[in-house]
Short mmCIF file of C-alpha atoms and ligand atoms in Angstrom, two decimals:
data_model
loop_
_atom_site.label_atom_id
_atom_site.label_comp_id
_atom_site.label_asym_id
_atom_site.label_seq_id
_atom_site.Cartn_x
_atom_site.Cartn_y
_atom_site.Cartn_z
CA UNK A 1 131.21 69.82 77.02
CA UNK A 2 128.90 71.77 74.70
CA UNK A 3 129.58 75.44 73.96
CA UNK A 4 126.52 76.24 76.02
CA UNK A 5 127.95 74.21 78.89
CA UNK A 6 131.26 76.09 78.63
CA UNK A 7 129.46 79.43 78.51
CA UNK A 8 127.45 78.53 81.61
CA UNK A 9 130.65 77.67 83.42
CA UNK A 10 132.10 81.04 82.49
CA UNK A 11 129.02 82.87 83.71
CA UNK A 12 129.22 80.96 86.98
CA UNK A 13 132.85 82.08 87.33
CA UNK A 14 131.85 85.70 86.66
CA UNK A 15 129.15 85.41 89.33
CA UNK A 16 131.56 83.86 91.83
CA UNK A 17 134.20 86.52 91.19
CA UNK A 18 131.80 89.48 91.33
CA UNK A 19 132.51 91.83 94.22
CA UNK A 20 129.72 91.83 96.81
CA UNK A 21 128.74 94.20 99.53
CA UNK A 22 130.29 93.31 102.89
CA UNK A 23 128.21 90.64 104.52
CA UNK A 24 126.15 89.88 101.42
CA UNK A 25 126.18 86.11 101.20
CA UNK A 26 122.84 85.65 99.42
CA UNK A 27 122.63 82.95 96.80
CA UNK A 28 122.54 84.26 93.25
CA UNK A 29 120.15 82.54 90.87
CA UNK A 30 121.07 82.53 87.21
CA UNK A 31 118.18 82.66 84.76
CA UNK A 32 119.19 81.53 81.28
CA UNK A 33 117.24 83.72 78.86
CA UNK A 34 116.32 81.45 75.97
CA UNK A 35 114.07 83.73 73.87
CA UNK A 36 114.46 83.12 70.14
CA UNK A 37 116.59 80.05 70.87
CA UNK A 38 115.46 76.46 70.20
CA UNK A 39 114.46 73.84 72.75
CA UNK A 40 117.61 71.89 71.89
CA UNK A 41 119.68 74.74 73.36
CA UNK A 42 117.64 74.59 76.56
CA UNK A 43 118.23 70.83 76.70
CA UNK A 44 121.97 71.40 76.34
CA UNK A 45 121.90 73.95 79.16
CA UNK A 46 119.90 71.60 81.37
CA UNK A 47 122.44 68.83 80.70
CA UNK A 48 125.01 71.24 82.21
CA UNK A 49 122.92 71.75 85.33
CA UNK A 50 120.90 74.87 84.41
CA UNK A 51 117.29 74.68 85.60
CA UNK A 52 115.90 78.26 85.45
CA UNK A 53 114.93 79.67 82.05
CA UNK A 54 113.53 83.04 81.03
CA UNK A 55 111.22 83.65 78.07
CA UNK A 56 109.76 86.87 76.63
CA UNK A 57 107.22 85.71 74.06
CA UNK A 58 104.27 83.67 75.28
CA UNK A 59 103.52 81.56 72.21
CA UNK A 60 107.17 80.69 71.67
CA UNK A 61 107.55 79.82 75.35
CA UNK A 62 104.48 77.55 75.42
CA UNK A 63 105.79 75.60 72.45
CA UNK A 64 109.14 75.03 74.13
CA UNK A 65 107.48 74.08 77.41
CA UNK A 66 105.58 71.34 75.59
CA UNK A 67 108.66 70.12 73.81
CA UNK A 68 110.58 70.03 77.11
CA UNK A 69 107.81 68.75 79.37
CA UNK A 70 110.00 65.79 80.37
CA UNK A 71 112.49 68.11 82.13
CA UNK A 72 112.02 69.57 85.65
CA UNK A 73 112.53 73.21 84.61
CA UNK A 74 111.59 76.46 86.34
CA UNK A 75 110.07 78.93 83.89
CA UNK A 76 110.30 82.71 84.29
CA UNK A 77 108.20 85.07 82.17
CA UNK A 78 110.25 88.24 81.64
CA UNK A 79 108.65 89.97 78.63
CA UNK A 80 106.01 92.67 78.24
CA UNK A 81 102.53 91.41 79.23
CA UNK A 82 99.30 92.13 77.36
CA UNK A 83 96.27 91.66 79.57
CA UNK A 84 94.72 89.05 77.25
CA UNK A 85 97.79 86.84 77.85
CA UNK A 86 97.68 86.74 81.64
CA UNK A 87 95.70 83.50 81.92
CA UNK A 88 98.20 81.45 79.94
CA UNK A 89 101.05 83.05 81.86
CA UNK A 90 99.38 82.36 85.22
CA UNK A 91 98.82 78.73 84.23
CA UNK A 92 102.24 77.94 82.75
CA UNK A 93 105.00 79.81 84.59
CA UNK A 94 106.58 79.66 88.04
CA UNK A 95 107.71 83.28 88.06
CA UNK A 96 106.70 86.54 86.36
CA UNK A 97 109.28 89.35 86.52
CA UNK A 98 107.57 91.89 84.30
CA UNK A 99 104.47 92.90 86.25
CA UNK A 100 104.23 96.56 85.37
CA UNK A 101 100.71 97.56 86.37
CA UNK A 102 98.03 96.82 88.90
CA UNK A 103 95.63 95.30 86.41
CA UNK A 104 98.16 92.66 85.38
CA UNK A 105 98.90 91.69 88.98
CA UNK A 106 95.20 91.36 89.76
CA UNK A 107 94.53 89.21 86.70
CA UNK A 108 97.50 86.94 87.40
CA UNK A 109 96.24 86.41 90.95
CA UNK A 110 92.68 85.69 89.81
CA UNK A 111 93.79 83.35 87.05
CA UNK A 112 96.48 81.39 88.88
CA UNK A 113 95.01 77.88 89.29
CA UNK A 114 94.28 77.07 92.95
CA UNK A 115 95.99 73.69 92.71
CA UNK A 116 99.34 75.28 91.81
CA UNK A 117 101.63 76.99 94.34
CA UNK A 118 101.34 80.80 94.39
CA UNK A 119 102.82 82.52 91.35
CA UNK A 120 106.08 84.30 92.21
CA UNK A 121 105.92 87.91 91.11
CA UNK A 122 108.41 90.74 90.72
CA UNK A 123 107.31 94.28 89.98
CA UNK A 124 109.15 95.80 87.03
CA UNK A 125 110.51 99.27 87.75
CA UNK A 126 111.25 101.78 85.00
CA UNK A 127 114.09 103.27 87.01
CA UNK A 128 115.24 105.74 84.34
CA UNK A 129 111.67 106.88 83.55
CA UNK A 130 112.19 105.99 79.89
CA UNK A 131 109.14 106.79 77.79
CA UNK A 132 109.69 103.75 75.59
CA UNK A 133 110.04 101.22 78.40
CA UNK A 134 107.40 99.44 80.43
CA UNK A 135 107.56 99.35 84.20
CA UNK A 136 106.25 101.20 87.20
CA UNK A 137 107.78 104.51 88.11
CA UNK A 138 109.60 104.29 91.42
CA UNK A 139 107.02 106.48 93.18
CA UNK A 140 104.15 104.15 92.16
CA UNK A 141 105.61 100.96 93.60
CA UNK A 142 104.43 101.36 97.20
CA UNK A 143 100.80 101.88 96.17
CA UNK A 144 100.83 98.79 94.00
CA UNK A 145 102.37 96.66 96.74
CA UNK A 146 99.81 97.98 99.20
CA UNK A 147 96.97 96.99 96.88
CA UNK A 148 98.14 93.54 95.84
CA UNK A 149 99.95 92.26 98.92
CA UNK A 150 96.79 90.67 100.27
CA UNK A 151 95.83 88.83 97.07
CA UNK A 152 95.76 85.04 97.14
CA UNK A 153 97.67 82.92 94.65
CA UNK A 154 100.54 85.32 94.12
CA UNK A 155 103.72 85.65 96.15
CA UNK A 156 105.26 89.09 95.89
CA UNK A 157 109.01 88.44 95.76
CA UNK A 158 110.67 91.71 94.77
CA UNK A 159 111.68 94.06 91.99
CA UNK A 160 112.98 93.68 88.44
CA UNK A 161 114.64 96.36 86.35
CA UNK A 162 116.37 96.80 83.01
CA UNK A 163 118.20 100.13 83.37
CA UNK A 164 119.19 102.04 80.27
CA UNK A 165 122.62 100.85 79.06
CA UNK A 166 125.38 103.34 79.82
CA UNK A 167 129.04 103.29 80.81
CA UNK A 168 128.32 103.34 84.51
CA UNK A 169 125.31 101.22 85.43
CA UNK A 170 125.96 101.45 89.16
CA UNK A 171 123.77 104.49 90.02
CA UNK A 172 120.71 102.94 88.35
CA UNK A 173 121.20 99.54 89.99
CA UNK A 174 121.74 101.29 93.32
CA UNK A 175 118.45 103.19 92.97
CA UNK A 176 116.55 99.94 92.37
CA UNK A 177 118.27 98.31 95.34
CA UNK A 178 117.41 101.28 97.58
CA UNK A 179 113.77 101.07 96.53
CA UNK A 180 113.81 97.32 97.21
CA UNK A 181 115.11 97.88 100.76
CA UNK A 182 112.70 100.77 101.40
CA UNK A 183 109.77 98.52 100.44
CA UNK A 184 111.14 95.78 102.68
CA UNK A 185 111.09 98.21 105.61
CA UNK A 186 107.68 99.68 104.77
CA UNK A 187 105.75 96.43 104.31
CA UNK A 188 105.93 93.16 106.16
CA UNK A 189 105.79 90.89 103.17
CA UNK A 190 106.35 87.20 103.88
CA UNK A 191 108.96 86.57 101.17
CA UNK A 192 110.24 89.87 99.75
CA UNK A 193 113.69 88.54 98.84
CA UNK A 194 114.37 89.03 95.12
CA UNK A 195 116.24 91.72 93.25
CA UNK A 196 116.16 90.71 89.57
CA UNK A 197 118.68 92.78 87.64
CA UNK A 198 121.81 92.32 85.57
CA UNK A 199 122.24 90.82 82.10
CA UNK A 200 125.17 89.64 79.95
CA UNK A 201 126.86 93.04 79.78
CA UNK A 202 126.41 94.26 83.34
CA UNK A 203 125.86 91.35 85.70
CA UNK A 204 128.92 92.24 87.83
CA UNK A 205 127.68 95.77 88.49
CA UNK A 206 124.21 94.46 89.34
CA UNK A 207 125.55 91.86 91.77
CA UNK A 208 127.74 94.51 93.41
CA UNK A 209 124.54 96.45 94.19
CA UNK A 210 122.77 93.40 95.59
CA UNK A 211 121.09 91.66 92.65
CA UNK A 212 120.34 88.03 93.48
CA UNK A 213 118.61 86.97 90.27
CA UNK A 214 120.42 87.74 87.06
CA UNK A 215 119.01 87.17 83.57
CA UNK A 216 121.60 86.20 80.97
CA UNK A 217 120.90 85.35 77.34
CA UNK A 218 123.58 86.30 74.84
CA UNK A 219 126.59 85.17 76.85
CA UNK A 220 125.06 81.71 77.30
CA UNK A 221 123.30 81.00 73.99
CA UNK A 222 125.08 83.43 71.63
CA UNK A 223 123.65 86.36 69.68
CA UNK A 224 119.93 86.18 68.86
CA UNK A 225 118.49 86.43 65.37
CA UNK A 226 117.11 89.92 64.76
C1 PLP B 1 116.63 89.49 76.51
C2 PLP B 1 116.56 89.80 77.96
C3 PLP B 1 117.61 89.49 78.83
C4 PLP B 1 118.93 88.88 78.39
O1 PLP B 1 119.73 89.85 77.78
P1 PLP B 1 121.22 89.51 77.28
O2 PLP B 1 121.81 90.85 77.03
O3 PLP B 1 121.08 88.69 76.04
O4 PLP B 1 121.91 88.78 78.37
C5 PLP B 1 117.43 89.76 80.18
N1 PLP B 1 116.29 90.29 80.65
C6 PLP B 1 115.27 90.61 79.84
C7 PLP B 1 114.03 91.21 80.41
C8 PLP B 1 115.37 90.38 78.48
O5 PLP B 1 114.35 90.73 77.67
#
């Protein structure tokens, strides 16, 4: 088995052994974050059964998608989005986790080709109100959902967050989860089912708070070049 295959197996064990809330039996989807890693690494991961991949940089992602067009992969865009990049994102990805403002959501909906299934969207929440980080503030989320929930060609699936790293990540993950559940109660969205949080260093804490999509790069593919 390749190193990547072994790493994937270890991540799967960490997921399986993560404590869950009582009664939480939701399936956890692992997104392998392949930014700055070559297509050959993605091929190795696919050979070990991994199908969902996350990319941050559009041009780099499009090149790998071409190179790997023979594989049935699910592509997640997870990086910051400039508005002049929305068309290519809407045309080439299955999921976008980093929708951080109304304008981006509107453009993705308008530009998603009609012949493709709706684009799955998560709203990115800046849960620690960090000045340097993109994402909606928690108190803006309801307004954005209200405005975009009726748009065609997008499917609003949930929330994504990258809390500030600290010793105890639990309070931040819990805040995101509480917001996720509050929005579920407030709106009757057809498929509001995704809490995208947790990375290499903190996936256990995220899962304990209810994350069901985790995004792992380093612990699968190794350290990235700077
Ligand atoms: C890079 C990245 C990850 C993966 O982080 P690791 O610490 O390498 O697991 C997850 N989510 C986002 C949004 C990222 O940019």
